[in-house]
PDB file of N, CA and C in Angstrom:
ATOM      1  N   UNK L   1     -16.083  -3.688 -20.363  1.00 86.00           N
ATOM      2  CA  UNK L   1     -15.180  -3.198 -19.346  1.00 86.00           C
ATOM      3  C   UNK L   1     -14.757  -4.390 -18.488  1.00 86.00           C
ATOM      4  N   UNK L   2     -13.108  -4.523 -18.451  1.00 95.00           N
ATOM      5  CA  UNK L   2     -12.675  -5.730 -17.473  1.00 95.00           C
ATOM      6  C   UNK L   2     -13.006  -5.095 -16.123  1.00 95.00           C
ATOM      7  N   UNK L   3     -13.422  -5.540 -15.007  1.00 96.00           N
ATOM      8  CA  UNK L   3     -13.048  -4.823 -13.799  1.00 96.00           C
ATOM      9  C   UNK L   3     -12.582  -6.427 -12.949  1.00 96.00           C
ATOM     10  N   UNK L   4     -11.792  -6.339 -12.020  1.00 97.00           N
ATOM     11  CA  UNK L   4     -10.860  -7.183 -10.994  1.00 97.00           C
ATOM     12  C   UNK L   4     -10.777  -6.668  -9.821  1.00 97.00           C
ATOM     13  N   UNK L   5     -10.443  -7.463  -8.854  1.00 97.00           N
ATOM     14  CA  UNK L   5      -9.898  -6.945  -7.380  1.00 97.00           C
ATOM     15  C   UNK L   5      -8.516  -7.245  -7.700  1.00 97.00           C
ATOM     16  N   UNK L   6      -7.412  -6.448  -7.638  1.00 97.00           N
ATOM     17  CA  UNK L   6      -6.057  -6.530  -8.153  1.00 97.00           C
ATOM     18  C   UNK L   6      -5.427  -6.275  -6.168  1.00 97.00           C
ATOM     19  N   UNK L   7      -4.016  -6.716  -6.016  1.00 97.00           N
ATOM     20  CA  UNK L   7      -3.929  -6.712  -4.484  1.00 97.00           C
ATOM     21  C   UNK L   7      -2.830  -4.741  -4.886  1.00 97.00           C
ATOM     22  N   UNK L   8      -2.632  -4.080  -3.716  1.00 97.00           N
ATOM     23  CA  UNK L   8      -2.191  -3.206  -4.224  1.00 97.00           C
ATOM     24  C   UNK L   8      -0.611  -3.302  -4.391  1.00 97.00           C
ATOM     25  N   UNK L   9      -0.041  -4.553  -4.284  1.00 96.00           N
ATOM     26  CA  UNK L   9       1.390  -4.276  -4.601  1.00 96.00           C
ATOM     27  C   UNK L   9       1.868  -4.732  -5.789  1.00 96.00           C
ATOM     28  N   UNK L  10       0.596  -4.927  -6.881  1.00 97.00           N
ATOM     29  CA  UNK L  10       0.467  -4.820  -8.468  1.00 97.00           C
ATOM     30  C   UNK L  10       0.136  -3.836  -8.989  1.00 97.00           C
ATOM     31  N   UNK L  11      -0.378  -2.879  -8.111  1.00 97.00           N
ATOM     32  CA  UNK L  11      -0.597  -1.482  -8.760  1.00 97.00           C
ATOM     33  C   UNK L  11       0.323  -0.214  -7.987  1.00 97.00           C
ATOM     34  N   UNK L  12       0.844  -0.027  -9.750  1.00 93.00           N
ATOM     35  CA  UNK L  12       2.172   1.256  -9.644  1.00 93.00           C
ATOM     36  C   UNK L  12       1.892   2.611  -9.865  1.00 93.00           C
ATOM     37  N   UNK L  13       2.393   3.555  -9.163  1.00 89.00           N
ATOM     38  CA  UNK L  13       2.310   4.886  -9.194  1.00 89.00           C
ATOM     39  C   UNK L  13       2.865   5.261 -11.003  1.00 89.00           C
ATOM     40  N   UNK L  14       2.612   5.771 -12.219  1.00 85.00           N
ATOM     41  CA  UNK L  14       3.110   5.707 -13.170  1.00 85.00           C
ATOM     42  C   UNK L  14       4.059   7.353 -12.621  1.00 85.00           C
ATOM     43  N   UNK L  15       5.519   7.284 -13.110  1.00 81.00           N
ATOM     44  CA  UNK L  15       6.376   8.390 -12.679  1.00 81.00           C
ATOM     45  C   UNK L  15       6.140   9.345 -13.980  1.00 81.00           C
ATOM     46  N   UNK L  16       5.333   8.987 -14.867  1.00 78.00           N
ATOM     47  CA  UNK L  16       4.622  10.152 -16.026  1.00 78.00           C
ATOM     48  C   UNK L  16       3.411  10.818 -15.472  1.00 78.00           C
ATOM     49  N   UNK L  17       2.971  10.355 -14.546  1.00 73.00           N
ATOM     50  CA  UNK L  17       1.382  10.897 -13.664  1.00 73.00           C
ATOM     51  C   UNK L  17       1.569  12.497 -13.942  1.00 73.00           C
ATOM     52  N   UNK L  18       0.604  12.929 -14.630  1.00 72.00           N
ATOM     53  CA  UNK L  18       0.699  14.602 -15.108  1.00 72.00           C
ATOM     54  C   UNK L  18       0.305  15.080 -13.911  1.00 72.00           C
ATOM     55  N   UNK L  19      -0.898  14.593 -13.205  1.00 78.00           N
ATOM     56  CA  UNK L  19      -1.467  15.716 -12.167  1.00 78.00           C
ATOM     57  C   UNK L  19      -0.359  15.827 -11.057  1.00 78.00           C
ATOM     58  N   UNK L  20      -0.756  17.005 -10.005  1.00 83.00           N
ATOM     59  CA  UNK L  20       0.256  16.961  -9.199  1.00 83.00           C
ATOM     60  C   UNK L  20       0.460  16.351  -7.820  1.00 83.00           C
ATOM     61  N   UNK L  21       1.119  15.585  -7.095  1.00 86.00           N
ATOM     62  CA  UNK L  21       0.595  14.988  -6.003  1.00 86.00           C
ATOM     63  C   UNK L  21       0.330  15.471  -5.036  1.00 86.00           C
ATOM     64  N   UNK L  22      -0.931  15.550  -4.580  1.00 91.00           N
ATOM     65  CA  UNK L  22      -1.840  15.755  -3.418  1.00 91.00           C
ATOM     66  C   UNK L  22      -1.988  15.351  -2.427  1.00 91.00           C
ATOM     67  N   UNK L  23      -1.375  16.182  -1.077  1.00 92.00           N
ATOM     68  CA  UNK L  23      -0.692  15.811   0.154  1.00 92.00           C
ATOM     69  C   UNK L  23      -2.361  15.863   1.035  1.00 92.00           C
ATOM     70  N   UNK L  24      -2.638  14.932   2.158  1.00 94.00           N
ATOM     71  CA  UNK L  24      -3.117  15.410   2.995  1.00 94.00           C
ATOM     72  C   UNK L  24      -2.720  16.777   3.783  1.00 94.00           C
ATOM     73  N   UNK L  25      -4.418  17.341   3.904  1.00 95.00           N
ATOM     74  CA  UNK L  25      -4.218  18.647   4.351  1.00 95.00           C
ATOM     75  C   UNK L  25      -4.736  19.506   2.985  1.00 95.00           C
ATOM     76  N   UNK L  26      -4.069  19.355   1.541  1.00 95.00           N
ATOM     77  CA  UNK L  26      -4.682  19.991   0.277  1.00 95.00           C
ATOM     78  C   UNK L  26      -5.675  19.720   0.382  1.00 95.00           C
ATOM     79  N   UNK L  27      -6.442  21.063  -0.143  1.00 96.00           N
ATOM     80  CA  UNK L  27      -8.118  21.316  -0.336  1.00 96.00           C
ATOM     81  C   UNK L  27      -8.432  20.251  -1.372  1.00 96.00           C
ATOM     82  N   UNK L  28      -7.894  20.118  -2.428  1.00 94.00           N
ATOM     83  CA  UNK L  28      -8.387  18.844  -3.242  1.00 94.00           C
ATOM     84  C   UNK L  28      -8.573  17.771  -2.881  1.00 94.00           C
ATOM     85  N   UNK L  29      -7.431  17.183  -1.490  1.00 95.00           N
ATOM     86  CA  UNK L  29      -7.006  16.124  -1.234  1.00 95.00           C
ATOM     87  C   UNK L  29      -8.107  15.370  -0.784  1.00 95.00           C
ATOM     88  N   UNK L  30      -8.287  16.721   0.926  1.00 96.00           N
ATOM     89  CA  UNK L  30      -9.556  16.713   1.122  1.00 96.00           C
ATOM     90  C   UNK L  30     -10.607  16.348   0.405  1.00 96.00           C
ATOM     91  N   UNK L  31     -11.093  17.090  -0.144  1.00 96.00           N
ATOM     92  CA  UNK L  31     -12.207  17.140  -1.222  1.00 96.00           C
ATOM     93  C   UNK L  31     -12.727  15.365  -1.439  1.00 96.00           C
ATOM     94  N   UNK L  32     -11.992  14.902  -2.342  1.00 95.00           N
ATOM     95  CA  UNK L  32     -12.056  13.534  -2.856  1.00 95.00           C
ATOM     96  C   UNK L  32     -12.150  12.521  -1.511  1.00 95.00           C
ATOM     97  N   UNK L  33     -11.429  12.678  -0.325  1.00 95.00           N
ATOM     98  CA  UNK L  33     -11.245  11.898   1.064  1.00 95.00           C
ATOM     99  C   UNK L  33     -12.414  11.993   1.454  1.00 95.00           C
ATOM    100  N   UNK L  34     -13.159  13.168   1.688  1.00 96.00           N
ATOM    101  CA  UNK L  34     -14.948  13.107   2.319  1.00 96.00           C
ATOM    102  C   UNK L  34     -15.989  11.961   1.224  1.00 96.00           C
ATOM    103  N   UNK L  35     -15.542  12.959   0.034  1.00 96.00           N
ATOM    104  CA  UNK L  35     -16.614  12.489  -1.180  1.00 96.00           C
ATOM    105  C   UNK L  35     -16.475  10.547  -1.462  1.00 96.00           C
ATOM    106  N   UNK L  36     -15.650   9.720  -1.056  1.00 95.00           N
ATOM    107  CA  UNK L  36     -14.759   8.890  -1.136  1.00 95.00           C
ATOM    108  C   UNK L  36     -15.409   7.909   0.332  1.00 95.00           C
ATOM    109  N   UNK L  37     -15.415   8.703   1.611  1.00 94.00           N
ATOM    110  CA  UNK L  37     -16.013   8.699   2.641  1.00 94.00           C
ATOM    111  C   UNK L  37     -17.784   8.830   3.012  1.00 94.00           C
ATOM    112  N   UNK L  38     -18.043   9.305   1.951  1.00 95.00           N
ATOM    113  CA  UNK L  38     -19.470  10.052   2.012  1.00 95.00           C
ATOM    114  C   UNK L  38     -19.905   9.337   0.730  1.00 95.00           C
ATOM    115  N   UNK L  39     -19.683   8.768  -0.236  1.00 95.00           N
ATOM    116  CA  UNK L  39     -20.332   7.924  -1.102  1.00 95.00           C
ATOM    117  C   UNK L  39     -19.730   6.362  -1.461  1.00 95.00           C
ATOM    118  N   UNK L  40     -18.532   6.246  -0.896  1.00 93.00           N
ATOM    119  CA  UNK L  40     -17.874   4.778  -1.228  1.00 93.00           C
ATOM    120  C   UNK L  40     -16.923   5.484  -2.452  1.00 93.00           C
ATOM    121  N   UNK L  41     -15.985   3.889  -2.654  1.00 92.00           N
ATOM    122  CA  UNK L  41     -15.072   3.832  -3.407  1.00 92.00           C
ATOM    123  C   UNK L  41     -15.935   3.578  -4.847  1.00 92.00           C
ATOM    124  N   UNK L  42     -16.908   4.339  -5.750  1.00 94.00           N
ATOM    125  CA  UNK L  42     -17.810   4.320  -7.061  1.00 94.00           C
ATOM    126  C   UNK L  42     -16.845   4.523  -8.064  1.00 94.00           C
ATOM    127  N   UNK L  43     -15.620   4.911  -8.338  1.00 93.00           N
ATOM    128  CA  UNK L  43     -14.497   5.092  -9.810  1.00 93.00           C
ATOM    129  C   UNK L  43     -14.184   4.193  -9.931  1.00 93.00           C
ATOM    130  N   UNK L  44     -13.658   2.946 -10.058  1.00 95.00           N
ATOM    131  CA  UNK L  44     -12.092   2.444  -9.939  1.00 95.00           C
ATOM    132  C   UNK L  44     -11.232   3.014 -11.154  1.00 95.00           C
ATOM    133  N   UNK L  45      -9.813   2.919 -10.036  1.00 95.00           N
ATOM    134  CA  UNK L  45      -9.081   2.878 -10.655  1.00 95.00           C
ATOM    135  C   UNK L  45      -8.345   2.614 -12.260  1.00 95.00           C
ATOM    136  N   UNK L  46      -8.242   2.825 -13.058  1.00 95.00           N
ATOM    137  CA  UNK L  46      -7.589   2.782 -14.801  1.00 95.00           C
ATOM    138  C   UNK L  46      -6.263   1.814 -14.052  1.00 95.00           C
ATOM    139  N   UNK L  47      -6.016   0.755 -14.226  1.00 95.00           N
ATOM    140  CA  UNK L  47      -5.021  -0.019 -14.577  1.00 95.00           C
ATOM    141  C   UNK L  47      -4.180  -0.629 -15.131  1.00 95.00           C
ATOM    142  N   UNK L  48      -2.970  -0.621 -15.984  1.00 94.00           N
ATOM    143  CA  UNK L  48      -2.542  -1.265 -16.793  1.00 94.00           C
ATOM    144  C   UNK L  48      -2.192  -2.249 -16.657  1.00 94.00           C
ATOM    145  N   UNK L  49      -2.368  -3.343 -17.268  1.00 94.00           N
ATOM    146  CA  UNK L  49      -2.331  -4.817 -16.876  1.00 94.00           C
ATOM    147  C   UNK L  49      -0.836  -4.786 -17.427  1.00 94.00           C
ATOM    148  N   UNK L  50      -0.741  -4.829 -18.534  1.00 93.00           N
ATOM    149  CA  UNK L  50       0.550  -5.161 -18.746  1.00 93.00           C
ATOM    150  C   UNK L  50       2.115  -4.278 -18.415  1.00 93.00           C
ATOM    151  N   UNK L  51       1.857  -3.102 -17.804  1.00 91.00           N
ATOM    152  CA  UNK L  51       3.011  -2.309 -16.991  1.00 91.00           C
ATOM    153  C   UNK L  51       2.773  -2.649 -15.931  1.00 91.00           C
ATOM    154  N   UNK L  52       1.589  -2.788 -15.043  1.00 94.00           N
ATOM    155  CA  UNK L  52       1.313  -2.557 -13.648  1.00 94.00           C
ATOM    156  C   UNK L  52       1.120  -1.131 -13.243  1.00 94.00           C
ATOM    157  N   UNK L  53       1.376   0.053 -14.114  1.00 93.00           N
ATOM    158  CA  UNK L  53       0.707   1.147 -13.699  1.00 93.00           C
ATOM    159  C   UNK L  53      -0.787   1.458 -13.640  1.00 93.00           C
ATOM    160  N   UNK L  54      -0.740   2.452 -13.006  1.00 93.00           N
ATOM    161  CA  UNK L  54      -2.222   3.267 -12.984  1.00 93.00           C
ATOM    162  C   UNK L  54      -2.160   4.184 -14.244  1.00 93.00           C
ATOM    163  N   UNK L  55      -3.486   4.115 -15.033  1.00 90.00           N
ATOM    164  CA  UNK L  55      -3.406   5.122 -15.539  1.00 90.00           C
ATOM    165  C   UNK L  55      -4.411   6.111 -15.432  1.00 90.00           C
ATOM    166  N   UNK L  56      -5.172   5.913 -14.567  1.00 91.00           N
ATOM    167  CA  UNK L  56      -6.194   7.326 -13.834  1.00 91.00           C
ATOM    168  C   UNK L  56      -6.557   6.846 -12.359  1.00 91.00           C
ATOM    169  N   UNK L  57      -6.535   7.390 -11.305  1.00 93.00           N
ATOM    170  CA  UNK L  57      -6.714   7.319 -10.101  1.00 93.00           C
ATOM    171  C   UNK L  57      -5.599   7.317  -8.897  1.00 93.00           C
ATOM    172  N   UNK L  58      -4.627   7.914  -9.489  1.00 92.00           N
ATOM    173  CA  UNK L  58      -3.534   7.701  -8.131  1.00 92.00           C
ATOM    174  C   UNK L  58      -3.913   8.721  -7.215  1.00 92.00           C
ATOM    175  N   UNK L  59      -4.926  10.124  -7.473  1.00 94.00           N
ATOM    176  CA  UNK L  59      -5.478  10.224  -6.008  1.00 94.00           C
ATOM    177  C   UNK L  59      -6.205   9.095  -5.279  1.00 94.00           C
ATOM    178  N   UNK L  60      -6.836   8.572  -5.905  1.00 95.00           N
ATOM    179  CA  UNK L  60      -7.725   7.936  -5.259  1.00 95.00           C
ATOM    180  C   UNK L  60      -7.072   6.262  -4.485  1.00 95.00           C
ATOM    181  N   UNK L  61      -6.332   6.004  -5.446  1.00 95.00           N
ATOM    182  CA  UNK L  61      -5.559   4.987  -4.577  1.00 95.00           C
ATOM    183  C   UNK L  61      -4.744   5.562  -3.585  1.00 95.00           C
ATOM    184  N   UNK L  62      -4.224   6.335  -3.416  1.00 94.00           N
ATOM    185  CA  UNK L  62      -3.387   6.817  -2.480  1.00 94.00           C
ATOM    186  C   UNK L  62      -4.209   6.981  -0.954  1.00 94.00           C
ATOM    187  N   UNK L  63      -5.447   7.409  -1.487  1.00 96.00           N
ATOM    188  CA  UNK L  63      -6.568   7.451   0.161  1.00 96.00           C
ATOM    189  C   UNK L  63      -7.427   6.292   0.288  1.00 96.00           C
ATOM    190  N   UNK L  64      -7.217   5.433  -0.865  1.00 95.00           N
ATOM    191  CA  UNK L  64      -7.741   4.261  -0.411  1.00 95.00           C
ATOM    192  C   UNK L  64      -7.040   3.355   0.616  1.00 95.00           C
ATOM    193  N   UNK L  65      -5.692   3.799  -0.111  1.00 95.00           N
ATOM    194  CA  UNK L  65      -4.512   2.828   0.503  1.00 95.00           C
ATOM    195  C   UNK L  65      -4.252   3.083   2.209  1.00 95.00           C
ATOM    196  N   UNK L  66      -3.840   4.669   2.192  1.00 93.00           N
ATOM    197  CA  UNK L  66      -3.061   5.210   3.190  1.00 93.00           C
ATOM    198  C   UNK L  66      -4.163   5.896   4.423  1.00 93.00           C
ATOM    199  N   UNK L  67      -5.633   6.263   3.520  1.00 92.00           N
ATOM    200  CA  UNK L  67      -6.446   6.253   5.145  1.00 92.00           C
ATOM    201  C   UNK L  67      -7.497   5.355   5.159  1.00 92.00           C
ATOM    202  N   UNK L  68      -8.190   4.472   4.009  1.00 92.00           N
ATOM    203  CA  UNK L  68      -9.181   3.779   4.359  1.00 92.00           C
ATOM    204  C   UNK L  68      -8.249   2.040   4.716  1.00 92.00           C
ATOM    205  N   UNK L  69      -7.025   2.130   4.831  1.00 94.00           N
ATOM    206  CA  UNK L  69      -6.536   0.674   4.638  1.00 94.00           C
ATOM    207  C   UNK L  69      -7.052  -0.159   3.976  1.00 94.00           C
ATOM    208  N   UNK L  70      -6.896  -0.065   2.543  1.00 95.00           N
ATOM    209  CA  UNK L  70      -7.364  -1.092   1.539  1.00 95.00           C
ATOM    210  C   UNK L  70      -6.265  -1.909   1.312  1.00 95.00           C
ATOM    211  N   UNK L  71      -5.942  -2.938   1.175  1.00 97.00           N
ATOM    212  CA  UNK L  71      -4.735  -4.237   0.814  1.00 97.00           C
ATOM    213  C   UNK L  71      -5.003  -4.423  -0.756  1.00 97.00           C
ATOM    214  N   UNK L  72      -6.108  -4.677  -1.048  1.00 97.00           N
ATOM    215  CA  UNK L  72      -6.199  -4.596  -3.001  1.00 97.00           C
ATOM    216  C   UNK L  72      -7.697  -3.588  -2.756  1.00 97.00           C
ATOM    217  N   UNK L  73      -7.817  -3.751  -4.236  1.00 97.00           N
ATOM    218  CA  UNK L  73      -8.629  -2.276  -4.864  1.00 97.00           C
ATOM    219  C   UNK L  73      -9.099  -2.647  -6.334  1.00 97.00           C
ATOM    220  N   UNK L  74     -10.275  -2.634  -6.448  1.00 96.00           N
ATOM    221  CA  UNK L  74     -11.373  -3.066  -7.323  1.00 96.00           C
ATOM    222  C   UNK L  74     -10.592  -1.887  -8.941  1.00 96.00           C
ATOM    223  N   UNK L  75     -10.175  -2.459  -9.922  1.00 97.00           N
ATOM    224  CA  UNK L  75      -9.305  -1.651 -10.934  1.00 97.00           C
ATOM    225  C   UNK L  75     -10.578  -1.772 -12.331  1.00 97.00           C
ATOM    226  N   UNK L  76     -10.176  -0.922 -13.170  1.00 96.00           N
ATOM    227  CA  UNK L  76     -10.595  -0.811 -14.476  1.00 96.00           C
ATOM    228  C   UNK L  76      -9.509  -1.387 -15.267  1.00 96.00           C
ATOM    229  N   UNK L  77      -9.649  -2.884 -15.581  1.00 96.00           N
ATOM    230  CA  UNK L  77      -8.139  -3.220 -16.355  1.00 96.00           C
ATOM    231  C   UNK L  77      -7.688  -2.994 -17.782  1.00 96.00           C
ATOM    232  N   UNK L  78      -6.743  -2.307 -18.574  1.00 94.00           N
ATOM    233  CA  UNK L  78      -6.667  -2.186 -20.060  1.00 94.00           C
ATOM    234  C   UNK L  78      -5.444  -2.927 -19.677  1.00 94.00           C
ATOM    235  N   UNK L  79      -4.888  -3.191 -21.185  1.00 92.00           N
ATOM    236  CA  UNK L  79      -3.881  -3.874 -21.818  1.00 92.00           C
ATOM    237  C   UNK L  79      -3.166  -2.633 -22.792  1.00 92.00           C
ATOM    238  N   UNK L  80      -2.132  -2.156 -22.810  1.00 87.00           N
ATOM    239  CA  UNK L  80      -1.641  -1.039 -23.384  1.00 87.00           C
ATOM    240  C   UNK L  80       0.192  -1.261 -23.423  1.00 87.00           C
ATOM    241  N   UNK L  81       0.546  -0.841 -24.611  1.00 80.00           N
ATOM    242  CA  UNK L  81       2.677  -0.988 -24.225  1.00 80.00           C
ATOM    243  C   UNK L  81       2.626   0.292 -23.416  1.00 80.00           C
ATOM    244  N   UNK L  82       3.805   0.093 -23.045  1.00 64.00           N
ATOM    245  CA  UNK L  82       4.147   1.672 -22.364  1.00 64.00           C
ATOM    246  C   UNK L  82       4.063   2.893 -22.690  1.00 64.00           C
ATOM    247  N   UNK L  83       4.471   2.876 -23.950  1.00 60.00           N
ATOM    248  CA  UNK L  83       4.117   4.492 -25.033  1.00 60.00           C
ATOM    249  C   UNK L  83       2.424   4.504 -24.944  1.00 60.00           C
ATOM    250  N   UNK L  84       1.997   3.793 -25.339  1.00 53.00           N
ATOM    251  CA  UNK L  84       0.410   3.689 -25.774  1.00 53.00           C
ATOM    252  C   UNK L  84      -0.546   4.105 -24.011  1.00 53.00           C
ATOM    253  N   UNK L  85       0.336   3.741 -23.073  1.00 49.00           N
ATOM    254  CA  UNK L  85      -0.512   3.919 -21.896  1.00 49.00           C
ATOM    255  C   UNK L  85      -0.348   5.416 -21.557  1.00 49.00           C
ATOM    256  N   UNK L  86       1.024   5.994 -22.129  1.00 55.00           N
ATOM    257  CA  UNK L  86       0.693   7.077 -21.386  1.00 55.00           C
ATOM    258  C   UNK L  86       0.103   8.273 -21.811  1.00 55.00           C
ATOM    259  N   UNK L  87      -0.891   8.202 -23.118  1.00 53.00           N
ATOM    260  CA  UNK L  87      -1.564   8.756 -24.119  1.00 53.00           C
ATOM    261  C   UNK L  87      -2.587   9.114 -23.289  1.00 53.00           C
ATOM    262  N   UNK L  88      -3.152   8.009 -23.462  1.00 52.00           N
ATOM    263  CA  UNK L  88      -4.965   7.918 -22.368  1.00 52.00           C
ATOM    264  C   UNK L  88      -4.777   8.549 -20.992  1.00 52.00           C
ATOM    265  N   UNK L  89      -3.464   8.064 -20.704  1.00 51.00           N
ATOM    266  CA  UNK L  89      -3.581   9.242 -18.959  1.00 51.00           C
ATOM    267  C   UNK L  89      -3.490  10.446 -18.879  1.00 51.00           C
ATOM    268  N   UNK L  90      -2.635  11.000 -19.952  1.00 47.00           N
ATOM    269  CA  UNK L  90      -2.658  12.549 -20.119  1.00 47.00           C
ATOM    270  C   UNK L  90      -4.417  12.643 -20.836  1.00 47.00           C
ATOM    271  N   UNK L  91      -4.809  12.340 -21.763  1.00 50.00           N
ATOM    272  CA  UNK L  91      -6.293  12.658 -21.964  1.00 50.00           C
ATOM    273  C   UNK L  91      -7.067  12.528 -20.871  1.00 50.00           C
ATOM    274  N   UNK L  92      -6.778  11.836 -20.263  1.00 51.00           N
ATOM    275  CA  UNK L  92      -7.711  11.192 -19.094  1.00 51.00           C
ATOM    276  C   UNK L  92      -7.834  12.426 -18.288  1.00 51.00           C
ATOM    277  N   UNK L  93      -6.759  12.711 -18.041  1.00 46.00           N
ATOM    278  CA  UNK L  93      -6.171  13.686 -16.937  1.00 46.00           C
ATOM    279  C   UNK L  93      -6.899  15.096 -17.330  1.00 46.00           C
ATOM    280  N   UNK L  94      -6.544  15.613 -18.750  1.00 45.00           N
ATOM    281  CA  UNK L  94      -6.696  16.836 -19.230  1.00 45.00           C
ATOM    282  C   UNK L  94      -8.907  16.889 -19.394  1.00 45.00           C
ATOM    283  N   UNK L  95      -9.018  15.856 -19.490  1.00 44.00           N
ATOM    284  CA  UNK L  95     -10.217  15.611 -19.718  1.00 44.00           C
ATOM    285  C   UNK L  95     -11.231  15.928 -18.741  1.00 44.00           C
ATOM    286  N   UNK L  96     -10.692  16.169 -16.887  1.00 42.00           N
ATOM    287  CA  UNK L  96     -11.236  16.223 -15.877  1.00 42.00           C
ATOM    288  C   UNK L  96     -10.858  17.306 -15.113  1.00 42.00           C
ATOM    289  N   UNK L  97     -10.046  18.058 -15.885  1.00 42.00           N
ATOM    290  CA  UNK L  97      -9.567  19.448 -15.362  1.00 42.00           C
ATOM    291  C   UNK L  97     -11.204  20.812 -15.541  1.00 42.00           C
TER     292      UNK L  97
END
């Protein structure tokens, strides 16, 4: 497993992201913001090195970013083309439902 501190204006929201986006205030949103708060940042992020997307964690970057003020963010890095990345995020995704 590569892991990096990547800064966050290398890591992209992918506009294929299946799940749905989760506003502060959502019970999920919540959910992950305590657990996140109450055990540390323990996932990182799925990154694609060579798009610059995410391909698992844009909840979690999003509350890293927007309430813990993180500037970069410790990533899980793959290497994937664009077709090929967005395989693993829908599994990824469907996999944690």
């Amino acid at each position: 497993m590569n892991i990096r501190i990547v800064p966050i204006d290398q890591i992209n929201a992918a506009a294929y992201n299946p799940r749905v986006d989760l506003q502060p205030g959502d019970v999920e949103y919540e959910k992950l913001r305590c657990s996140i708060e109450e055990f540390g940042y323990v996932e990182p992020i799925v990154w694609n090195e060579r798009t610059g997307h995410m391909v698992g964690g844009h909840q979690r970057y999003k509350i890293m970013v927007n309430e813990v003020g993180h500037t970069e963010l410790q990533v899980s890095v793959v290497d994937l083309d664009n077709q090929a990345g967005k395989a693993p995020e829908y599994r990824f995704k469907q996999s944690i439902r």
